[in-house]
Short mmCIF file of C-alpha atoms in Angstrom, two decimals:
data_model
loop_
_atom_site.label_atom_id
_atom_site.label_comp_id
_atom_site.label_asym_id
_atom_site.label_seq_id
_atom_site.Cartn_x
_atom_site.Cartn_y
_atom_site.Cartn_z
CA MET A 1 -45.60 -7.96 -12.77
CA ASN A 2 -42.92 -9.04 -10.95
CA LYS A 3 -39.77 -6.83 -9.93
CA ALA A 4 -36.94 -7.01 -12.67
CA ILE A 5 -39.80 -6.29 -15.59
CA GLN A 6 -41.42 -3.27 -12.92
CA GLN A 7 -37.88 -1.69 -13.10
CA ASN A 8 -36.85 -2.26 -16.49
CA ARG A 9 -40.46 -0.36 -17.50
CA ILE A 10 -39.68 2.63 -15.39
CA GLU A 11 -36.09 3.34 -16.67
CA THR A 12 -37.11 2.84 -19.86
CA ILE A 13 -39.82 5.42 -19.59
CA ASP A 14 -37.14 7.32 -17.82
CA ILE A 15 -34.75 7.13 -21.04
CA LEU A 16 -37.39 8.21 -23.17
CA ARG A 17 -37.91 11.37 -21.05
CA GLY A 18 -34.01 12.41 -20.81
CA PHE A 19 -34.21 11.74 -24.56
CA SER A 20 -37.27 13.66 -25.19
CA ILE A 21 -35.48 16.71 -23.07
CA LEU A 22 -32.22 16.49 -25.34
CA GLY A 23 -34.85 16.89 -28.63
CA ILE A 24 -36.98 19.59 -26.93
CA PHE A 25 -33.29 21.19 -25.93
CA LEU A 26 -32.14 20.92 -30.16
CA VAL A 27 -35.51 22.14 -31.58
CA ASN A 28 -35.83 25.15 -28.72
CA MET A 29 -32.31 26.48 -28.93
CA PRO A 30 -32.62 28.27 -32.25
CA SER A 31 -35.53 30.30 -30.83
CA PHE A 32 -33.03 30.62 -27.28
CA HIS A 33 -30.45 32.75 -29.51
CA SER A 34 -32.22 34.17 -32.63
CA PRO A 35 -35.42 35.88 -33.75
CA PHE A 36 -36.66 32.26 -35.18
CA MET A 37 -39.55 33.19 -35.74
CA ASP A 38 -39.66 36.08 -37.59
CA ILE A 39 -36.80 34.17 -40.08
CA ASP A 40 -36.67 31.48 -43.08
CA PRO A 41 -34.05 29.38 -41.34
CA LEU A 42 -32.97 27.81 -44.41
CA ASN A 43 -31.75 31.39 -45.97
CA TRP A 44 -31.28 32.71 -42.65
CA TRP A 45 -28.58 30.20 -41.95
CA ASN A 46 -27.43 29.14 -45.56
CA GLN A 47 -23.80 28.58 -45.05
CA ASN A 48 -22.64 24.53 -44.07
CA PRO A 49 -22.26 23.64 -41.68
CA ASP A 50 -25.00 25.73 -40.43
CA HIS A 51 -27.33 24.65 -43.41
CA LEU A 52 -26.61 21.10 -43.26
CA LEU A 53 -26.77 20.50 -39.59
CA TYR A 54 -30.17 22.99 -39.72
CA ILE A 55 -31.66 20.39 -42.07
CA LEU A 56 -30.13 17.38 -39.76
CA VAL A 57 -32.13 18.97 -36.61
CA ASP A 58 -35.32 19.55 -38.70
CA VAL A 59 -35.75 15.70 -39.60
CA MET A 60 -34.58 14.00 -36.52
CA ALA A 61 -36.09 16.27 -34.01
CA GLN A 62 -38.22 19.21 -35.34
CA ALA A 63 -42.09 18.10 -34.88
CA SER A 64 -41.40 14.58 -33.18
CA PHE A 65 -40.20 15.47 -29.40
CA TYR A 66 -43.34 17.47 -28.23
CA PRO A 67 -45.48 14.57 -29.65
CA LEU A 68 -43.20 12.33 -27.53
CA PHE A 69 -43.63 14.01 -24.19
CA ALA A 70 -47.17 14.25 -24.71
CA PHE A 71 -47.34 10.84 -25.31
CA LEU A 72 -45.36 10.39 -21.95
CA PHE A 73 -47.96 12.81 -19.97
CA GLY A 74 -50.88 10.89 -20.93
CA PHE A 75 -48.71 7.33 -20.02
CA GLY A 76 -47.70 9.03 -16.65
CA ALA A 77 -51.39 10.09 -15.91
CA ILE A 78 -52.99 6.44 -16.15
CA LEU A 79 -49.75 5.46 -14.12
CA LEU A 80 -50.92 7.96 -11.85
CA ALA A 81 -54.41 6.85 -12.02
CA GLU A 82 -53.58 3.31 -10.96
CA ARG A 83 -51.69 4.07 -8.11
CA SER A 84 -54.32 6.48 -6.87
CA ALA A 85 -57.05 3.85 -7.23
CA ALA A 86 -54.74 1.53 -5.38
CA HIS A 87 -54.07 3.89 -2.44
CA GLY A 88 -58.20 4.47 -2.21
CA GLN A 89 -57.59 8.02 -3.81
CA SER A 90 -59.39 10.03 -6.17
CA PHE A 91 -57.76 10.75 -9.06
CA PRO A 92 -59.73 13.79 -10.61
CA THR A 93 -59.14 15.38 -7.26
CA LEU A 94 -55.16 14.71 -7.60
CA PHE A 95 -55.33 15.33 -11.04
CA VAL A 96 -56.85 18.73 -11.16
CA ARG A 97 -54.04 19.82 -8.15
CA ARG A 98 -51.44 18.29 -10.23
CA MET A 99 -52.35 20.32 -13.67
CA THR A 100 -53.13 23.41 -11.61
CA THR A 101 -49.37 23.50 -10.16
CA LEU A 102 -48.42 22.96 -13.87
CA LEU A 103 -50.43 25.67 -15.12
CA VAL A 104 -48.74 27.90 -12.42
CA ILE A 105 -45.14 26.72 -13.50
CA GLY A 106 -45.70 27.28 -16.81
CA ILE A 107 -46.89 31.07 -16.78
CA LEU A 108 -43.99 31.55 -14.34
CA HIS A 109 -41.77 30.40 -17.31
CA ALA A 110 -43.47 31.52 -20.00
CA PHE A 111 -43.56 35.15 -18.76
CA LEU A 112 -40.53 35.62 -16.44
CA VAL A 113 -38.40 33.26 -18.14
CA TRP A 114 -38.74 32.34 -21.96
CA HIS A 115 -41.78 32.46 -24.39
CA GLY A 116 -41.67 29.25 -25.67
CA ASP A 117 -42.91 27.25 -23.04
CA ILE A 118 -45.39 24.01 -23.12
CA LEU A 119 -46.08 23.61 -19.72
CA ILE A 120 -49.13 25.94 -20.02
CA THR A 121 -50.57 23.86 -22.95
CA TYR A 122 -49.80 20.79 -21.27
CA ALA A 123 -51.57 22.00 -18.35
CA LEU A 124 -54.87 23.12 -19.84
CA PHE A 125 -55.37 19.89 -22.40
CA GLY A 126 -54.52 18.30 -18.96
CA PHE A 127 -58.08 19.56 -17.71
CA VAL A 128 -59.63 18.11 -20.52
CA PHE A 129 -58.06 14.35 -20.30
CA LEU A 130 -60.13 14.10 -17.39
CA LEU A 131 -63.10 13.21 -19.67
CA PHE A 132 -61.28 10.28 -21.34
CA TYR A 133 -59.14 8.73 -18.83
CA LYS A 134 -61.82 5.93 -17.66
CA TRP A 135 -61.82 4.66 -21.44
CA ARG A 136 -60.68 1.45 -22.08
CA GLY A 137 -56.87 1.04 -23.59
CA LYS A 138 -57.59 0.11 -26.90
CA THR A 139 -60.86 2.96 -27.36
CA LEU A 140 -58.06 5.14 -26.41
CA LEU A 141 -55.36 4.24 -28.59
CA ILE A 142 -57.83 4.44 -31.66
CA PHE A 143 -59.85 7.86 -30.94
CA GLY A 144 -56.46 9.07 -30.16
CA SER A 145 -55.01 8.15 -33.72
CA LEU A 146 -58.43 9.55 -35.29
CA MET A 147 -58.35 12.55 -33.75
CA TYR A 148 -54.84 13.18 -34.53
CA ILE A 149 -54.54 11.57 -38.06
CA LEU A 150 -57.90 12.66 -39.67
CA PRO A 151 -57.86 16.68 -39.48
CA PHE A 152 -54.09 16.64 -40.33
CA ALA A 153 -54.88 14.28 -43.37
CA ALA A 154 -57.24 16.14 -44.40
CA LEU A 155 -55.41 19.45 -44.11
CA SER A 156 -52.32 17.73 -46.08
CA LEU A 157 -54.43 16.91 -48.86
CA MET A 158 -55.82 20.54 -48.89
CA MET A 159 -51.99 21.41 -49.26
CA LEU A 160 -51.70 18.18 -51.85
CA LEU A 161 -53.87 19.82 -54.15
CA MET A 162 -52.78 23.52 -53.87
CA VAL A 163 -49.75 22.27 -55.35
CA ALA A 164 -51.41 20.36 -57.84
CA THR A 165 -53.74 23.55 -59.13
CA GLY A 166 -50.13 25.52 -59.48
CA ASN A 167 -51.62 27.52 -56.04
CA SER A 168 -48.31 26.19 -53.80
CA SER A 169 -47.72 28.95 -51.21
CA SER A 170 -44.27 29.78 -50.98
CA MET A 171 -41.84 29.37 -47.80
CA MET A 172 -42.04 31.75 -45.34
CA GLU A 173 -39.45 34.94 -46.26
CA THR A 174 -37.72 36.60 -43.44
CA ASP A 175 -39.13 39.99 -41.73
CA PHE A 176 -35.49 41.76 -41.46
CA ILE A 177 -37.18 44.66 -39.58
CA GLN A 178 -38.65 42.25 -37.07
CA ALA A 179 -35.75 40.37 -36.86
CA GLU A 180 -33.73 43.67 -35.89
CA ALA A 181 -36.02 44.72 -34.04
CA THR A 182 -36.37 41.10 -31.63
CA MET A 183 -32.35 40.97 -31.52
CA ASN A 184 -32.27 44.43 -30.17
CA THR A 185 -34.67 43.83 -27.62
CA TYR A 186 -33.19 40.42 -26.06
CA GLN A 187 -30.17 41.72 -26.43
CA ASN A 188 -30.14 45.41 -25.25
CA GLY A 189 -33.22 45.56 -23.95
CA SER A 190 -34.12 46.24 -20.02
CA PHE A 191 -35.91 43.09 -17.95
CA MET A 192 -39.10 44.91 -18.43
CA GLU A 193 -38.30 45.61 -21.69
CA ILE A 194 -37.72 41.44 -22.66
CA THR A 195 -40.74 40.79 -20.71
CA GLU A 196 -42.62 42.63 -22.80
CA GLN A 197 -41.13 41.03 -25.68
CA ARG A 198 -41.78 37.69 -24.10
CA ILE A 199 -45.75 38.21 -23.71
CA ALA A 200 -45.69 38.88 -27.29
CA ASP A 201 -43.70 36.01 -28.87
CA TRP A 202 -45.91 34.21 -26.42
CA TYR A 203 -48.75 35.20 -27.80
CA LYS A 204 -47.79 34.66 -31.11
CA VAL A 205 -48.03 31.40 -30.96
CA ASN A 206 -50.65 30.85 -28.29
CA ASN A 207 -53.91 32.68 -29.48
CA LEU A 208 -57.25 32.07 -30.33
CA GLY A 209 -56.59 31.37 -33.79
CA SER A 210 -53.87 28.61 -33.12
CA VAL A 211 -55.64 27.01 -30.56
CA LEU A 212 -57.33 24.31 -32.21
CA ILE A 213 -54.14 23.75 -34.57
CA LEU A 214 -52.65 23.61 -30.64
CA PHE A 215 -55.12 20.93 -29.55
CA PHE A 216 -55.09 18.57 -32.37
CA SER A 217 -51.29 18.65 -32.43
CA ILE A 218 -51.03 17.83 -28.66
CA PHE A 219 -54.26 16.20 -27.16
CA PRO A 220 -54.14 13.38 -29.11
CA HIS A 221 -50.81 12.20 -27.92
CA PHE A 222 -52.12 12.37 -24.47
CA LEU A 223 -54.63 10.01 -25.30
CA MET A 224 -52.57 7.45 -27.51
CA GLY A 225 -49.81 7.38 -24.58
CA ALA A 226 -52.99 7.00 -22.05
CA GLY A 227 -54.10 4.18 -24.25
CA ILE A 228 -50.82 2.06 -24.67
CA ALA A 229 -50.33 2.61 -20.93
CA LYS A 230 -53.55 1.03 -20.19
CA LEU A 231 -52.65 -2.25 -22.97
CA LYS A 232 -49.23 -2.46 -21.10
CA TRP A 233 -47.72 -2.53 -24.76
CA LEU A 234 -44.40 -0.99 -22.94
CA HIS A 235 -44.33 -2.44 -19.31
CA ASN A 236 -43.24 -6.33 -21.27
CA PRO A 237 -42.72 -5.90 -24.54
CA LYS A 238 -42.05 -9.18 -25.28
CA LEU A 239 -45.26 -10.04 -24.73
CA HIS A 240 -46.39 -7.59 -27.58
CA GLN A 241 -43.15 -8.46 -29.38
CA LYS A 242 -44.72 -8.69 -33.39
CA LYS A 243 -46.63 -5.58 -32.61
CA VAL A 244 -43.99 -3.59 -31.28
CA VAL A 245 -41.55 -4.54 -33.81
CA TRP A 246 -44.32 -3.80 -36.78
CA ILE A 247 -45.03 -0.16 -35.22
CA ALA A 248 -41.55 0.59 -34.96
CA VAL A 249 -40.36 -0.36 -38.75
CA PHE A 250 -43.46 1.27 -40.20
CA THR A 251 -43.14 4.41 -38.42
CA PHE A 252 -39.22 4.52 -39.15
CA LEU A 253 -39.90 4.36 -42.57
CA ALA A 254 -42.90 6.31 -43.08
CA GLY A 255 -42.12 9.06 -40.83
CA PHE A 256 -38.46 9.80 -42.08
CA PHE A 257 -39.91 9.50 -45.57
CA LEU A 258 -42.55 12.39 -44.44
CA LYS A 259 -40.04 14.41 -42.63
CA THR A 260 -37.35 14.56 -45.71
CA LEU A 261 -40.26 15.91 -48.33
CA PRO A 262 -38.88 19.33 -47.95
CA TYR A 263 -36.00 18.54 -48.95
CA THR A 264 -36.69 15.33 -52.05
CA THR A 265 -39.61 17.78 -53.49
CA ALA A 266 -40.44 20.80 -53.77
CA ALA A 267 -39.48 23.49 -50.70
CA ASN A 268 -42.67 25.23 -50.29
CA MET A 269 -45.29 25.57 -47.44
CA GLU A 270 -47.22 22.54 -48.02
CA ALA A 271 -44.33 20.06 -47.72
CA ASN A 272 -43.70 21.60 -44.63
CA MET A 273 -46.92 21.35 -43.34
CA ILE A 274 -46.78 17.86 -44.12
CA GLN A 275 -43.59 17.28 -42.68
CA ASP A 276 -44.34 18.58 -39.35
CA PHE A 277 -48.09 17.70 -39.12
CA LEU A 278 -48.02 14.34 -40.34
CA GLY A 279 -44.00 12.93 -40.39
CA GLY A 280 -42.92 14.53 -36.72
CA PRO A 281 -45.41 12.46 -34.84
CA ILE A 282 -44.87 9.42 -36.67
CA VAL A 283 -41.27 9.65 -36.34
CA SER A 284 -41.84 10.15 -32.20
CA PHE A 285 -43.69 6.81 -32.21
CA ALA A 286 -40.72 5.29 -34.05
CA TYR A 287 -38.29 6.70 -31.40
CA ILE A 288 -40.72 4.96 -28.77
CA PHE A 289 -40.71 2.01 -30.30
CA LEU A 290 -37.45 1.56 -31.16
CA PHE A 291 -36.34 2.67 -27.51
CA THR A 292 -38.56 -0.13 -26.38
CA LEU A 293 -37.33 -2.94 -28.28
CA VAL A 294 -33.31 -1.75 -27.48
CA PHE A 295 -33.78 -1.48 -23.90
CA GLN A 296 -34.94 -4.89 -23.29
CA HIS A 297 -31.46 -6.04 -23.19
CA ARG A 298 -30.37 -4.72 -19.87
CA LYS A 299 -26.56 -4.12 -20.57
CA LEU A 300 -27.83 -1.04 -23.01
CA THR A 301 -30.09 -0.01 -20.44
CA LYS A 302 -27.29 0.41 -18.07
CA ILE A 303 -25.23 2.37 -20.79
CA PHE A 304 -27.94 4.94 -20.75
CA THR A 305 -28.35 5.60 -17.30
CA PRO A 306 -27.24 9.24 -16.90
CA ILE A 307 -29.97 9.56 -19.75
CA ALA A 308 -32.85 7.92 -17.57
CA ALA A 309 -31.42 10.01 -14.57
CA VAL A 310 -32.29 13.00 -16.61
CA GLY A 311 -35.68 11.63 -17.23
CA ARG A 312 -36.22 10.95 -13.39
CA LEU A 313 -36.25 14.99 -13.29
CA SER A 314 -37.71 16.10 -16.32
CA ILE A 315 -39.50 19.31 -15.69
CA SER A 316 -36.68 20.31 -13.53
CA ASN A 317 -34.37 19.85 -16.42
CA TYR A 318 -36.48 21.58 -18.94
CA LEU A 319 -36.95 24.75 -17.00
CA PHE A 320 -33.20 24.52 -16.24
CA GLN A 321 -32.47 25.00 -20.08
CA SER A 322 -34.60 27.83 -20.36
CA ILE A 323 -32.76 29.45 -17.21
CA VAL A 324 -29.69 28.58 -18.71
CA ALA A 325 -30.00 29.64 -22.09
CA THR A 326 -31.86 33.08 -21.29
CA LEU A 327 -28.72 33.53 -19.16
CA ILE A 328 -26.43 33.15 -21.82
CA PHE A 329 -27.79 34.99 -24.59
CA TYR A 330 -30.12 37.78 -23.17
CA SER A 331 -29.15 41.03 -21.85
CA TYR A 332 -29.28 40.67 -18.14
CA GLY A 333 -27.03 38.09 -18.97
CA LEU A 334 -24.04 37.61 -21.39
CA GLY A 335 -26.16 39.17 -24.21
CA ILE A 336 -24.77 37.41 -27.08
CA TYR A 337 -28.40 37.12 -28.69
CA GLY A 338 -28.13 37.04 -32.45
CA GLU A 339 -24.63 36.65 -32.36
CA ILE A 340 -23.89 32.90 -32.54
CA SER A 341 -23.94 30.39 -35.49
CA PHE A 342 -26.22 27.78 -35.70
CA THR A 343 -23.39 25.22 -35.17
CA THR A 344 -22.53 27.11 -32.18
CA GLY A 345 -26.12 26.77 -30.76
CA ILE A 346 -26.03 23.07 -31.25
CA LEU A 347 -22.43 22.77 -29.15
CA PHE A 348 -24.13 24.62 -26.59
CA VAL A 349 -26.43 22.35 -26.46
CA PHE A 350 -24.71 19.31 -26.27
CA ILE A 351 -22.37 21.23 -23.75
CA ILE A 352 -25.54 21.99 -21.56
CA TYR A 353 -26.91 18.63 -21.56
CA ILE A 354 -23.84 16.60 -20.59
CA GLY A 355 -23.89 18.83 -17.80
CA GLN A 356 -27.59 18.29 -16.93
CA MET A 357 -26.14 14.54 -17.06
CA ALA A 358 -23.82 14.49 -14.64
CA LEU A 359 -25.73 17.11 -12.07
CA SER A 360 -28.77 14.58 -12.42
CA LEU A 361 -26.72 11.29 -11.67
CA LEU A 362 -25.27 13.29 -8.83
CA TRP A 363 -28.35 14.62 -7.62
CA VAL A 364 -30.62 11.23 -7.86
CA ARG A 365 -28.03 9.25 -5.75
CA TYR A 366 -29.16 11.63 -2.58
CA PHE A 367 -32.37 12.49 -3.28
CA TYR A 368 -35.34 10.87 -4.68
CA ILE A 369 -36.98 13.47 -7.09
CA GLY A 370 -35.85 16.61 -8.54
CA PRO A 371 -36.38 20.22 -6.89
CA ILE A 372 -39.73 21.46 -9.59
CA GLU A 373 -41.08 17.45 -8.94
CA TYR A 374 -41.13 17.88 -5.53
CA ILE A 375 -43.29 21.69 -5.69
CA TRP A 376 -45.42 19.43 -8.18
CA ARG A 377 -46.04 16.59 -5.79
CA PHE A 378 -46.42 18.50 -2.39
CA PHE A 379 -49.18 20.39 -3.98
CA THR A 380 -50.91 17.55 -5.81
CA TYR A 381 -51.05 15.32 -2.70
CA GLY A 382 -50.89 17.90 0.02
CA LYS A 383 -48.22 16.62 2.07
CA ARG A 384 -44.09 16.39 1.73
CA PRO A 385 -43.02 13.28 -0.27
CA LEU A 386 -39.70 11.82 0.01
CA PHE A 387 -37.01 13.88 -1.09
CA LYS A 388 -33.60 13.11 0.41
CA LYS A 389 -32.41 9.37 0.42
#
């Protein structure tokens, strides 16, 4: 692979990472400033522009960016495996250190900063990835696709049968008592009270009853990302132009058709599940392959340099968003949890993200990697990585 192709590949992956950091922030923002797990968002934000903006974020971003980040996680793991092999290093040893460090970072993030952490899940599933990374690219891609599609297609079919037999379930209703209690804790509670609430909120999502859903929602995307990394489809997409175009068009049309189901058909839990579990990941692949096509043009790639800078510091920027958002909304900061509209939350997202782009551009001018990436690499390799330019 020549230097130009290699450089283009790196920039494209960094742009995708930076784009996913923005998408994750859009999805996370309602949970930063409101009791999102205890409400029906369409009724909670039932006035425009909040209502329309919620629908837009739901269709464009919800359930599409964690799969994208998981895909890039698997993709990056294969790049690490190839680099370690080239240097005569043991990939399993390095990867265990890497996942252990990520797990510690995730635990600190989840229990001391924000309950919506995804790093713990990625780290734990990363250990499972070691059982698969030697497989051929096509095998990883096919197996990962089937591992995702079959369980959720079966679940979606069950949901449709429930609708057909008149047993459709209604949308989640707002639990006003719990929502009020949650708002009071985050808005007025002490740090210890907020920590207790954080742990309780984390456990609502990350418990033994949800572990299989989490596994089949995330791990298959590790395998698909790893498979595509081995197949080199994104390294030089011109060599796989027809494949990339076909996948981009199909996933765009199919994904957004499924993502709009709750708004074009009956608004029920079944349509929501199909939207999230099938539509969300398909849209993430649309983003991956559309971006890959677009960024074959070097001038367009240069325009997105600020987003690429965010992507180069992806873990640092992910944690930065949590720290800034909780300092704005929690009692030990400005304490405005529960007091802003959905629209204001979206404005916060773009203001903070623009700041992240500016800071990231400044950072990469003087440093090779971000501060959290430095810690991650240090414990992975057991020696200081290059840091300051």
